[in-house]
Amino acid sequence: MSYDTIIKAGRWFDGAGSASAIRHLGLRGDRVVAVSVAPLDETGCAQVIDAAGKWVVPGMVDIHTHYDIEVLKTPELTESVRHGITTVLLGSCSLSTVHVGGTDAGDLFGRVEAIPRKHVIEAIDEIKTWNSAHEYVAALEQLPLGPNIAALLGHSDIRTAQMGLDRATRKEVRPTQQEMAAMEAALNEALDAGFVGMSAQQLMFDKLDGETCRSRTLPSTYAKARERRRLNAILRRRDRVLQAGPDVGSPRSLAAMTLSTLGIFRKRLKTTLLSAADIKATPAVVHIMGPIARALNALGGDFRWQHLPVPFEVYADGIDLVIFEEFGSGAAALHLADEIERNALLRDEDYRRRFRQDYEAKFGVRVWHRDFFDAEIVSCPDDSVIGKTFGQVGLDRGGLHPVDAFLDLVLAHGTKMRWRTTISNHRPEFLAKLGADPGVQLGFSDAGAHLRNMAFYNFGLRFLRHARDAEQAGRGFISLERAVHRLTGELADWYGVDAGHLREGDRADLVVIDPAKLDASLDDYAESPVAQYDNLSRMVNRNDGAVSAVFVGGTYVFGNGTAAPVLGTTRTGRFLEAKAR
């Protein structure tokens, strides 16, 4: 029996949590055809990879990305593939590009996901040939996809397409019966096309870009209970997924979205919510995430939180960062796209007084800790402030309030002043607790969005390092087999797609990892230009020694820091349809 590829003598993980073992894998076409204790016959095999001393794991699944725009022009999605991600899920946070046109897509994605609006519009206007989910899938399949693609249909997408962006973002407007029926038809059609479900949003600091509806929240946030119930009923009936973000400031919103999973007198609804985190601003919340999930599932639900299993460190250029959207004075500044108008506002003493009041309001649920003593300046034309916090700069300037120190530097240097802070997941013991919790899914990378603000493309490798290091130190919180399962088969099975496993007959999507290279360099910050966004510099992580080889559909696409010639020129990934249940 001949093979296209043999991967020999690696420590093999099946993605189902079974015990790992030294095995020899034979690949033919897009499938694993042999997992053998004994060495395989290499006669006629074009490619043999020696994986001795390395791990051979299923390709990892990224369940929360915003690659909806990037995939259209650079479908290889190299930044995820290079870190062992072989399946990505599009359509998060109520946003997708199935039904809306270019301008509406630009308004939906531009500000909330920090993807340059003009490039969103250009990509959709230049490339879009589809008017339905089936046509969208067909268009994706014509692209030279690097990883596999699965998709959610965005509620804001279909609401905008049926009602128009202006009507879809007015509190007093409800969809007509015809518009509601059209949204239901669009959702059913997407599920027929293999979409894994729908994403919705109630988070109130996700704001629109553009001019017509600027600073209104996303269309999905305007839906009332009846509209949500009708769409959720379709997902229940079809056993598909609801991904949603509750309004963190509204207990009613959180209760409605969590309790929607329950199947009392009806089918349960597979529900995943954003997000489980150890938030600096509200440290007590981390203690209730697991119990909430366990209680809901014990009552008959099928509920998961999404969780980023690494510290949530963010960077910002000046004041351009989504966390400022969560309070009035910050949102007022981001509302002003014109730099002259914005600077005039930042100089105004009444405005500064409001900003200081918002900054000092420490009570209530919030995302940002609002502590400028916990915000370090990493680059600035004024070398004297680099390495200092805004709080320290204020002290150095005669006891200036931290808010005034921050605003003064923004006025002086604009986006040339770059700073960072860690919002959540800063305590290793709680990262371990959430990482092992069965009511929590690992993901929430936001890959493809916030290009200047965050870089979590290698979250899977960093989680495996955490699990390995804890085990070696005698503080193990999860076995390596279970850690691999959490990043692969567990996710693929829950979303119902053909991915995440590495057994005979499974898709040959796999990663060869050198565990000796899972070191501190995984955390290193680098930048790489994105050609399709006028070479905008994207934050990335680079540890090219950790991943020796990546295969998608049986084809070698990346390894040791270098893309194979096929990546981006030949279709290796495919659209993964949700399995009928």
Coordinates of C-alpha atoms in Angstrom, one line a residue:
M1 CA 0.0 0.0 0.0
S2 CA 1.5 3.4 -1.0
Y3 CA 1.0 6.7 0.6
D4 CA 1.2 10.3 -0.5
T5 CA 2.7 11.3 2.9
I6 CA 4.1 9.4 5.9
I7 CA 4.5 11.1 9.2
K8 CA 6.6 8.8 11.3
A9 CA 7.4 8.3 14.9
G10 CA 5.6 11.2 16.4
R11 CA 3.6 11.3 19.6
W12 CA 0.1 11.1 18.1
F13 CA -3.1 12.6 19.6
D14 CA -6.4 11.5 18.1
G15 CA -8.4 14.7 19.0
A16 CA -10.9 12.6 21.0
G17 CA -9.0 12.7 24.3
S18 CA -7.6 9.1 24.1
A19 CA -4.2 8.3 25.4
S20 CA -1.4 9.6 23.1
A21 CA 1.2 7.2 21.7
I22 CA 4.1 6.9 19.3
R23 CA 2.5 6.2 15.9
H24 CA 3.2 6.3 12.2
L25 CA 0.6 8.0 10.0
G26 CA -0.1 7.4 6.4
L27 CA -2.0 10.0 4.3
R28 CA -3.6 9.4 0.9
G29 CA -5.7 12.1 -0.8
D30 CA -7.4 14.2 1.9
R31 CA -7.7 11.3 4.4
V32 CA -5.7 9.6 7.1
V33 CA -5.6 6.0 5.9
A34 CA -3.2 4.4 8.4
V35 CA -2.3 5.0 12.1
S36 CA 0.3 2.3 12.8
V37 CA 2.4 1.0 15.7
A38 CA 4.9 -0.4 13.2
P39 CA 6.7 1.8 10.7
L40 CA 5.0 2.1 7.3
D41 CA 6.4 1.1 4.0
E42 CA 7.9 4.2 2.4
T43 CA 8.2 2.8 -1.1
G44 CA 6.7 5.2 -3.6
C45 CA 5.9 7.8 -0.9
A46 CA 6.6 11.3 -2.2
Q47 CA 6.9 12.9 1.3
V48 CA 8.2 11.5 4.5
I49 CA 8.3 13.6 7.7
D50 CA 10.3 12.5 10.7
A51 CA 8.2 13.6 13.7
A52 CA 10.4 11.9 16.3
G53 CA 10.3 13.8 19.6
K54 CA 7.3 15.9 18.3
W55 CA 3.6 15.9 18.7
V56 CA 1.2 15.1 15.8
V57 CA -2.2 16.6 16.6
P58 CA -5.3 17.3 14.6
G59 CA -5.5 20.8 13.0
M60 CA -6.9 23.2 15.6
V61 CA -10.4 24.9 15.2
D62 CA -10.8 28.6 15.7
I63 CA -14.5 29.1 16.6
H64 CA -14.5 33.0 16.7
T65 CA -13.0 34.9 13.8
H66 CA -13.8 38.0 11.7
Y67 CA -12.1 36.8 8.5
D68 CA -15.3 37.5 6.5
I69 CA -13.5 40.3 4.6
E70 CA -10.0 39.1 4.5
V71 CA -10.9 35.6 3.2
L72 CA -12.3 37.2 0.0
K73 CA -8.9 38.6 -1.2
T74 CA -6.4 36.5 0.7
P75 CA -8.1 33.2 1.2
E76 CA -5.0 31.5 2.4
L77 CA -5.4 33.1 5.9
T78 CA -1.7 32.5 6.5
E79 CA -1.6 34.1 9.9
S80 CA -3.9 31.4 11.4
V81 CA -2.5 28.5 9.3
R82 CA 1.0 29.1 10.4
H83 CA 0.0 28.5 14.0
G84 CA -1.8 25.2 13.3
I85 CA -5.3 26.5 12.8
T86 CA -6.9 24.4 10.0
T87 CA -10.5 25.3 10.4
V88 CA -12.0 28.8 11.1
L89 CA -15.5 29.9 11.8
L90 CA -16.8 33.0 10.1
G91 CA -19.9 35.2 10.9
S92 CA -19.3 36.0 14.6
C93 CA -21.0 38.8 16.6
S94 CA -24.0 39.0 14.3
L95 CA -21.8 40.1 11.4
S96 CA -21.5 38.3 8.1
T97 CA -21.3 39.2 4.4
V98 CA -23.9 36.9 2.9
H99 CA -26.7 39.4 2.2
V100 CA -25.5 43.0 2.8
G101 CA -23.8 45.2 0.1
G102 CA -20.5 47.0 0.3
T103 CA -21.5 50.2 2.1
D104 CA -23.6 48.5 4.7
A105 CA -20.8 45.9 5.3
G106 CA -18.4 48.8 5.8
D107 CA -20.6 50.4 8.4
L108 CA -21.2 47.1 10.2
F109 CA -17.6 45.9 10.3
G110 CA -15.5 49.1 10.1
R111 CA -15.7 50.4 13.7
V112 CA -16.7 47.5 15.9
E113 CA -14.1 45.2 14.4
A114 CA -11.5 47.9 13.5
I115 CA -11.3 46.7 9.9
P116 CA -10.7 49.7 7.7
R117 CA -14.1 50.7 6.3
K118 CA -13.0 51.6 2.8
H119 CA -11.4 48.2 2.3
V120 CA -14.5 46.4 3.5
I121 CA -16.5 48.3 0.9
E122 CA -14.0 47.7 -1.8
A123 CA -13.7 44.0 -1.1
I124 CA -17.5 43.4 -1.1
D125 CA -18.2 45.7 -4.1
E126 CA -15.4 44.1 -6.2
I127 CA -15.9 40.5 -5.3
K128 CA -19.4 39.8 -4.3
T129 CA -21.3 37.8 -6.8
W130 CA -23.7 36.1 -4.4
N131 CA -27.2 36.9 -3.1
S132 CA -27.9 33.8 -1.0
A133 CA -26.1 31.5 1.4
H134 CA -25.8 28.8 -1.2
E135 CA -24.3 31.2 -3.7
Y136 CA -21.9 32.5 -0.9
V137 CA -20.7 28.9 -0.2
A138 CA -20.2 28.3 -3.9
A139 CA -18.2 31.6 -4.1
L140 CA -16.0 30.5 -1.2
E141 CA -15.4 27.1 -2.8
Q142 CA -14.0 28.9 -5.9
L143 CA -11.3 30.5 -3.8
P144 CA -7.9 28.9 -3.1
L145 CA -8.8 28.5 0.6
G146 CA -6.0 27.7 2.9
P147 CA -7.9 26.4 5.9
N148 CA -11.3 25.0 6.0
I149 CA -14.2 27.4 6.5
A150 CA -17.4 27.0 8.5
A151 CA -19.9 29.8 9.0
L152 CA -22.6 31.4 11.1
L153 CA -25.2 33.7 9.6
G154 CA -25.1 37.1 11.2
H155 CA -28.4 38.5 12.5
S156 CA -27.3 42.0 11.8
D157 CA -26.6 40.9 8.2
I158 CA -30.1 39.7 7.5
R159 CA -31.8 42.4 9.5
T160 CA -30.0 45.1 7.5
A161 CA -30.6 43.4 4.2
Q162 CA -34.4 43.1 4.9
M163 CA -35.1 46.4 6.7
G164 CA -32.3 48.7 5.5
L165 CA -29.6 49.9 7.9
D166 CA -31.5 53.0 9.0
R167 CA -34.8 51.2 9.9
A168 CA -32.9 48.3 11.4
T169 CA -31.2 50.6 13.9
R170 CA -34.2 52.5 15.2
K171 CA -35.7 51.6 18.6
E172 CA -39.3 52.4 17.5
V173 CA -39.2 50.3 14.3
R174 CA -40.2 46.6 14.2
P175 CA -39.8 44.4 11.2
T176 CA -43.0 44.0 9.2
Q177 CA -44.4 40.5 8.8
Q178 CA -43.0 40.3 5.4
E179 CA -39.5 41.4 6.6
M180 CA -39.7 38.9 9.5
A181 CA -40.7 36.1 7.1
A182 CA -37.8 37.1 4.8
M183 CA -35.3 36.9 7.8
E184 CA -36.7 33.5 8.7
A185 CA -36.3 32.3 5.1
A186 CA -32.8 33.6 4.9
L187 CA -31.8 31.7 8.1
N188 CA -33.5 28.5 6.9
E189 CA -31.7 28.8 3.6
A190 CA -28.3 29.3 5.3
L191 CA -28.9 26.2 7.4
D192 CA -29.8 24.3 4.2
A193 CA -26.5 25.5 2.8
G194 CA -24.6 24.0 5.8
F195 CA -24.1 27.0 8.1
V196 CA -23.7 25.9 11.7
G197 CA -26.1 28.4 13.0
M198 CA -26.7 32.1 13.6
S199 CA -24.8 34.8 15.6
A200 CA -26.7 37.6 17.4
Q201 CA -25.6 40.5 19.6
Q202 CA -26.9 42.7 22.4
L203 CA -23.6 44.2 23.5
M204 CA -24.3 48.0 23.6
F205 CA -20.8 49.3 22.9
D206 CA -20.5 47.7 19.4
K207 CA -21.0 50.8 17.3
L208 CA -21.6 51.4 13.6
D209 CA -19.2 53.2 11.3
G210 CA -20.0 55.5 8.4
E211 CA -22.1 58.6 8.3
T212 CA -25.8 57.7 8.0
C213 CA -26.1 55.6 11.2
R214 CA -22.8 56.3 12.9
S215 CA -22.5 55.4 16.5
R216 CA -25.8 53.5 16.6
T217 CA -25.4 50.0 18.0
L218 CA -25.4 46.9 15.7
P219 CA -28.8 46.1 14.2
S220 CA -29.1 42.9 16.1
T221 CA -29.2 44.9 19.4
Y222 CA -32.5 46.4 18.3
A223 CA -34.4 43.1 18.0
K224 CA -37.1 42.5 20.5
A225 CA -37.9 39.3 22.2
R226 CA -40.5 38.1 19.7
E227 CA -38.0 38.5 16.8
R228 CA -35.3 36.6 18.6
R229 CA -37.7 33.8 19.6
R230 CA -38.8 33.3 16.1
L231 CA -35.3 33.0 14.8
N232 CA -34.2 30.9 17.7
A233 CA -37.1 28.5 17.0
I234 CA -35.6 27.7 13.7
L235 CA -32.2 27.0 15.3
R236 CA -33.9 24.7 17.9
R237 CA -35.8 22.8 15.2
R238 CA -32.7 22.3 13.1
D239 CA -30.4 21.6 16.1
R240 CA -28.0 24.4 15.1
V241 CA -26.0 26.9 17.2
L242 CA -26.8 30.3 18.5
Q243 CA -23.7 32.4 19.2
A244 CA -24.6 35.5 21.1
G245 CA -23.2 38.4 23.1
P246 CA -25.4 39.7 26.0
D247 CA -25.5 43.3 27.2
V248 CA -23.0 43.0 30.0
G249 CA -24.7 45.8 31.9
S250 CA -28.1 44.2 31.8
P251 CA -29.0 41.3 34.0
R252 CA -32.2 40.8 32.0
S253 CA -30.2 40.4 28.7
L254 CA -27.8 38.0 30.3
A255 CA -30.7 35.9 31.8
A256 CA -32.6 35.9 28.6
M257 CA -29.7 34.7 26.5
T258 CA -28.5 32.0 29.0
L259 CA -31.9 30.7 29.7
S260 CA -32.7 30.4 26.0
T261 CA -30.7 27.2 25.9
L262 CA -33.2 25.3 28.1
G263 CA -35.5 22.8 26.5
I264 CA -38.5 22.9 28.9
F265 CA -41.6 22.1 26.9
R266 CA -39.5 22.6 23.7
K267 CA -36.2 21.5 22.1
R268 CA -33.1 22.8 23.8
L269 CA -31.0 25.4 21.9
K270 CA -27.3 24.9 21.5
T271 CA -26.0 28.3 22.8
T272 CA -22.6 29.8 23.2
L273 CA -22.2 33.2 24.7
L274 CA -19.4 35.8 24.9
S275 CA -17.5 35.4 27.1
A276 CA -15.9 33.7 30.1
A277 CA -13.0 35.7 31.4
D278 CA -11.2 36.7 34.6
I279 CA -11.9 40.4 34.2
K280 CA -9.8 42.8 36.2
A281 CA -12.6 45.3 36.5
T282 CA -15.0 42.7 38.0
P283 CA -12.9 39.9 39.4
A284 CA -15.8 38.1 41.2
V285 CA -17.5 37.2 37.8
V286 CA -15.0 34.5 37.1
H287 CA -16.4 32.4 40.0
I288 CA -19.9 32.2 38.5
M289 CA -19.2 31.3 34.9
G290 CA -18.7 27.6 35.5
P291 CA -21.6 27.1 37.9
I292 CA -24.0 28.9 35.5
A293 CA -23.0 26.6 32.6
R294 CA -23.3 23.5 34.8
A295 CA -26.7 24.5 36.1
L296 CA -28.1 25.2 32.7
N297 CA -26.8 21.9 31.3
A298 CA -28.1 20.0 34.3
L299 CA -31.5 21.4 33.6
G300 CA -31.4 20.1 30.1
G301 CA -29.6 22.9 28.1
D302 CA -26.6 22.7 25.9
F303 CA -24.7 25.8 26.9
R304 CA -21.1 26.9 26.5
W305 CA -19.2 30.1 27.3
Q306 CA -16.4 31.2 24.9
H307 CA -13.1 31.9 26.4
L308 CA -9.7 33.2 25.2
P309 CA -7.2 30.9 27.1
V310 CA -4.4 33.5 27.2
P311 CA -4.0 37.0 28.9
F312 CA -6.3 39.5 27.1
E313 CA -3.6 42.1 26.3
V314 CA -4.6 45.0 24.1
Y315 CA -2.7 47.7 22.4
A316 CA -4.0 51.1 21.1
D317 CA -2.8 53.9 19.0
G318 CA -3.9 57.1 20.7
I319 CA -7.6 56.8 21.8
D320 CA -8.6 54.4 19.0
L321 CA -9.6 51.3 21.0
V322 CA -13.0 49.7 21.4
I323 CA -13.0 49.7 25.2
F324 CA -13.7 53.4 25.2
E325 CA -17.1 52.7 23.6
E326 CA -18.4 51.3 26.9
F327 CA -18.8 54.8 28.5
G328 CA -20.2 58.0 27.3
S329 CA -17.2 60.3 27.1
G330 CA -15.1 57.6 25.4
A331 CA -17.8 56.9 22.8
A332 CA -18.2 60.6 22.2
A333 CA -14.6 60.9 21.1
L334 CA -14.8 57.8 18.9
H335 CA -17.9 59.2 17.3
L336 CA -15.9 62.0 15.7
A337 CA -14.0 60.7 12.7
D338 CA -12.6 64.1 11.9
E339 CA -9.3 64.7 13.7
I340 CA -9.8 68.4 14.1
E341 CA -13.2 68.0 15.7
R342 CA -12.0 65.2 17.9
N343 CA -9.1 67.2 19.2
A344 CA -11.3 70.2 19.9
L345 CA -13.5 67.9 22.0
L346 CA -10.4 66.4 23.9
R347 CA -9.3 70.0 24.8
D348 CA -12.6 71.0 26.2
E349 CA -12.6 71.2 30.0
D350 CA -16.3 70.2 30.3
Y351 CA -15.5 67.1 28.3
R352 CA -12.5 66.3 30.4
R353 CA -14.6 66.6 33.5
R354 CA -17.1 64.1 32.1
F355 CA -14.2 61.8 31.1
R356 CA -12.8 62.0 34.7
Q357 CA -16.2 61.2 36.1
D358 CA -16.6 58.1 33.8
Y359 CA -13.0 57.0 34.7
E360 CA -13.6 57.2 38.4
A361 CA -17.0 55.4 38.3
K362 CA -15.7 52.0 39.5
F363 CA -19.0 50.3 40.2
G364 CA -21.0 48.2 37.8
V365 CA -20.2 45.6 35.3
R366 CA -17.6 46.8 32.7
V367 CA -14.8 45.5 30.5
W368 CA -12.0 48.0 31.1
H369 CA -10.6 48.4 34.5
R370 CA -10.3 52.1 33.9
D371 CA -6.9 52.4 35.6
F372 CA -4.3 54.5 33.7
F373 CA -1.7 53.4 36.2
D374 CA -2.2 50.0 34.5
A375 CA -1.6 51.2 31.0
E376 CA 2.0 51.4 29.7
I377 CA 3.2 53.6 26.9
V378 CA 5.3 51.4 24.5
S379 CA 6.2 54.0 21.8
C380 CA 5.9 57.7 21.4
P381 CA 7.7 60.6 19.7
D382 CA 8.4 61.8 23.2
D383 CA 11.0 59.3 24.4
S384 CA 10.7 60.5 28.0
V385 CA 7.3 58.8 28.5
I386 CA 8.1 55.4 26.9
G387 CA 7.9 52.6 29.5
K388 CA 5.8 54.7 31.8
T389 CA 2.1 54.5 32.7
F390 CA -0.2 57.4 32.1
G391 CA -0.6 57.6 35.8
Q392 CA 3.1 58.0 36.3
V393 CA 3.3 60.6 33.6
G394 CA 0.6 62.6 35.4
L395 CA 2.6 62.4 38.6
D396 CA 5.8 63.5 36.8
R397 CA 3.8 66.5 35.5
G398 CA 3.0 67.9 38.9
G399 CA 0.2 65.6 40.0
L400 CA -1.9 65.8 36.8
H401 CA -5.0 63.6 36.8
P402 CA -4.3 60.4 34.8
V403 CA -7.1 61.2 32.4
D404 CA -5.6 64.6 31.6
A405 CA -2.1 63.0 31.2
F406 CA -3.6 60.6 28.7
L407 CA -5.6 63.2 26.8
D408 CA -2.6 65.6 26.6
L409 CA -0.5 62.9 25.0
V410 CA -3.3 62.0 22.6
L411 CA -3.5 65.6 21.6
A412 CA 0.3 66.0 21.2
H413 CA 1.0 62.8 19.4
G414 CA -2.3 61.2 18.1
T415 CA -1.9 57.7 16.8
K416 CA 1.9 57.9 17.1
M417 CA 1.5 57.3 20.8
R418 CA 1.1 53.5 21.3
W419 CA 0.2 51.9 24.6
R420 CA -0.9 48.6 26.1
T421 CA -2.9 47.1 29.0
T422 CA -4.2 43.7 30.0
I423 CA -7.9 43.7 30.5
S424 CA -8.5 40.1 31.7
N425 CA -7.1 36.6 32.1
H426 CA -4.2 37.9 34.0
R427 CA -4.2 35.3 36.8
P428 CA -2.8 31.9 35.7
E429 CA -4.8 30.0 38.3
F430 CA -8.1 31.2 36.8
L431 CA -6.8 30.6 33.2
A432 CA -6.3 27.0 34.3
K433 CA -9.7 26.8 35.9
L434 CA -11.5 28.1 32.8
G435 CA -9.3 26.1 30.5
A436 CA -10.4 22.8 32.1
D437 CA -14.1 23.7 32.6
P438 CA -16.4 21.6 30.3
G439 CA -18.9 24.5 30.2
V440 CA -16.3 26.7 28.5
Q441 CA -15.1 26.6 24.9
L442 CA -11.6 27.7 23.9
G443 CA -11.5 30.3 21.2
F444 CA -12.6 33.9 21.0
S445 CA -9.5 34.9 19.1
D446 CA -11.2 37.6 17.0
A447 CA -8.7 36.7 14.2
G448 CA -9.0 39.0 11.3
A449 CA -10.2 42.0 13.3
H450 CA -8.6 44.6 15.6
L451 CA -5.5 44.4 13.5
R452 CA -3.7 47.1 15.5
N453 CA -5.1 46.1 18.9
M454 CA -4.6 42.4 19.6
A455 CA -2.8 39.3 18.4
F456 CA -4.2 35.9 19.5
Y457 CA -3.6 33.9 16.4
N458 CA -1.5 31.4 18.3
F459 CA -3.8 31.0 21.3
G460 CA -3.9 27.2 20.8
L461 CA -0.1 26.8 21.0
R462 CA 0.0 29.0 24.1
F463 CA -2.7 26.9 25.8
L464 CA -0.8 23.7 25.0
R465 CA 2.3 25.3 26.5
H466 CA 0.3 26.2 29.7
A467 CA -1.0 22.6 30.0
R468 CA 2.5 21.1 29.4
D469 CA 4.3 23.5 31.8
A470 CA 1.7 23.0 34.6
E471 CA 1.9 19.2 34.3
Q472 CA 5.7 19.3 34.4
A473 CA 5.6 21.6 37.5
G474 CA 3.3 19.2 39.3
R475 CA 0.4 21.6 39.0
G476 CA -1.4 19.9 36.2
F477 CA -4.9 21.1 35.6
I478 CA -5.6 19.1 32.4
S479 CA -3.9 16.3 30.6
L480 CA -2.2 17.0 27.3
E481 CA -4.6 14.6 25.5
R482 CA -7.6 16.6 27.0
A483 CA -5.9 19.9 26.1
V484 CA -5.6 18.8 22.5
H485 CA -9.2 17.6 22.5
R486 CA -10.4 20.9 23.8
L487 CA -8.8 22.7 20.9
T488 CA -9.9 20.2 18.2
G489 CA -12.4 17.4 18.4
E490 CA -14.5 18.8 21.2
L491 CA -15.2 22.0 19.2
A492 CA -15.7 20.3 15.9
D493 CA -18.2 17.8 17.4
W494 CA -20.2 20.5 19.2
Y495 CA -20.5 22.6 16.0
G496 CA -21.1 19.6 13.9
V497 CA -18.3 19.9 11.3
D498 CA -15.9 17.3 9.9
A499 CA -12.7 18.4 11.6
G500 CA -10.7 18.1 14.7
H501 CA -9.9 14.3 14.7
L502 CA -6.9 12.4 13.5
R503 CA -7.9 8.7 13.2
E504 CA -8.1 6.4 10.3
G505 CA -10.7 7.7 7.9
D506 CA -10.6 11.2 9.2
R507 CA -9.7 14.3 7.2
A508 CA -6.0 14.8 7.0
D509 CA -5.9 18.2 8.7
L510 CA -3.0 18.0 11.1
V511 CA -0.1 19.8 12.8
V512 CA 3.4 18.7 13.8
I513 CA 4.5 20.6 16.9
D514 CA 7.9 20.7 18.4
P515 CA 7.2 20.8 22.2
A516 CA 10.8 22.0 22.9
K517 CA 9.9 25.2 21.0
L518 CA 6.8 25.9 23.0
D519 CA 8.6 28.6 25.0
A520 CA 8.3 32.2 26.0
S521 CA 8.8 33.4 22.5
L522 CA 5.2 32.4 21.8
D523 CA 4.3 35.7 23.6
D524 CA 6.5 37.9 21.5
Y525 CA 4.8 40.8 19.8
A526 CA 5.7 41.5 16.1
E527 CA 4.0 43.3 13.2
S528 CA 3.4 42.3 9.7
P529 CA 1.8 44.4 6.9
V530 CA -1.5 43.3 5.3
A531 CA -1.3 44.0 1.6
Q532 CA -5.0 44.1 1.0
Y533 CA -5.4 46.9 3.6
D534 CA -2.8 49.2 2.1
N535 CA -0.1 47.4 4.1
L536 CA -1.6 48.3 7.4
S537 CA 0.6 46.8 10.1
R538 CA -1.1 43.9 11.8
M539 CA -0.1 42.7 15.3
V540 CA 1.1 39.1 15.1
N541 CA 2.9 36.5 17.2
R542 CA 5.8 34.7 15.7
N543 CA 7.4 31.6 16.9
D544 CA 8.3 29.7 13.8
G545 CA 10.1 26.9 15.4
A546 CA 7.1 25.6 17.3
V547 CA 5.2 24.4 14.2
S548 CA 7.1 22.0 12.0
A549 CA 4.4 21.2 9.5
V550 CA 0.7 21.9 8.8
F551 CA -1.4 19.8 6.5
V552 CA -4.9 20.8 5.3
G553 CA -6.8 18.1 3.3
G554 CA -3.7 16.0 3.1
T555 CA -1.6 18.7 1.6
Y556 CA 1.5 20.3 3.2
V557 CA 0.8 24.0 3.4
F558 CA 3.2 25.5 6.1
G559 CA 6.1 24.7 8.3
N560 CA 9.1 26.2 10.1
G561 CA 8.0 29.7 9.3
T562 CA 7.6 29.2 5.5
A563 CA 4.4 28.8 3.5
A564 CA 4.4 26.1 0.9
P565 CA 3.9 27.3 -2.8
V566 CA 0.4 25.8 -2.8
L567 CA -0.9 28.0 0.0
G568 CA -3.0 30.7 -1.6
T569 CA -2.6 29.3 -5.1
T570 CA -4.4 25.9 -4.7
R571 CA -7.5 25.2 -2.8
T572 CA -6.6 23.0 0.2
G573 CA -9.4 23.9 2.5
R574 CA -13.1 23.6 1.9
F575 CA -16.4 24.8 3.2
L576 CA -17.4 22.4 6.0
E577 CA -21.2 21.9 6.1
A578 CA -22.8 21.3 9.5
K579 CA -23.7 17.6 9.8
A580 CA -27.4 16.9 9.7
R581 CA -28.7 15.8 13.1

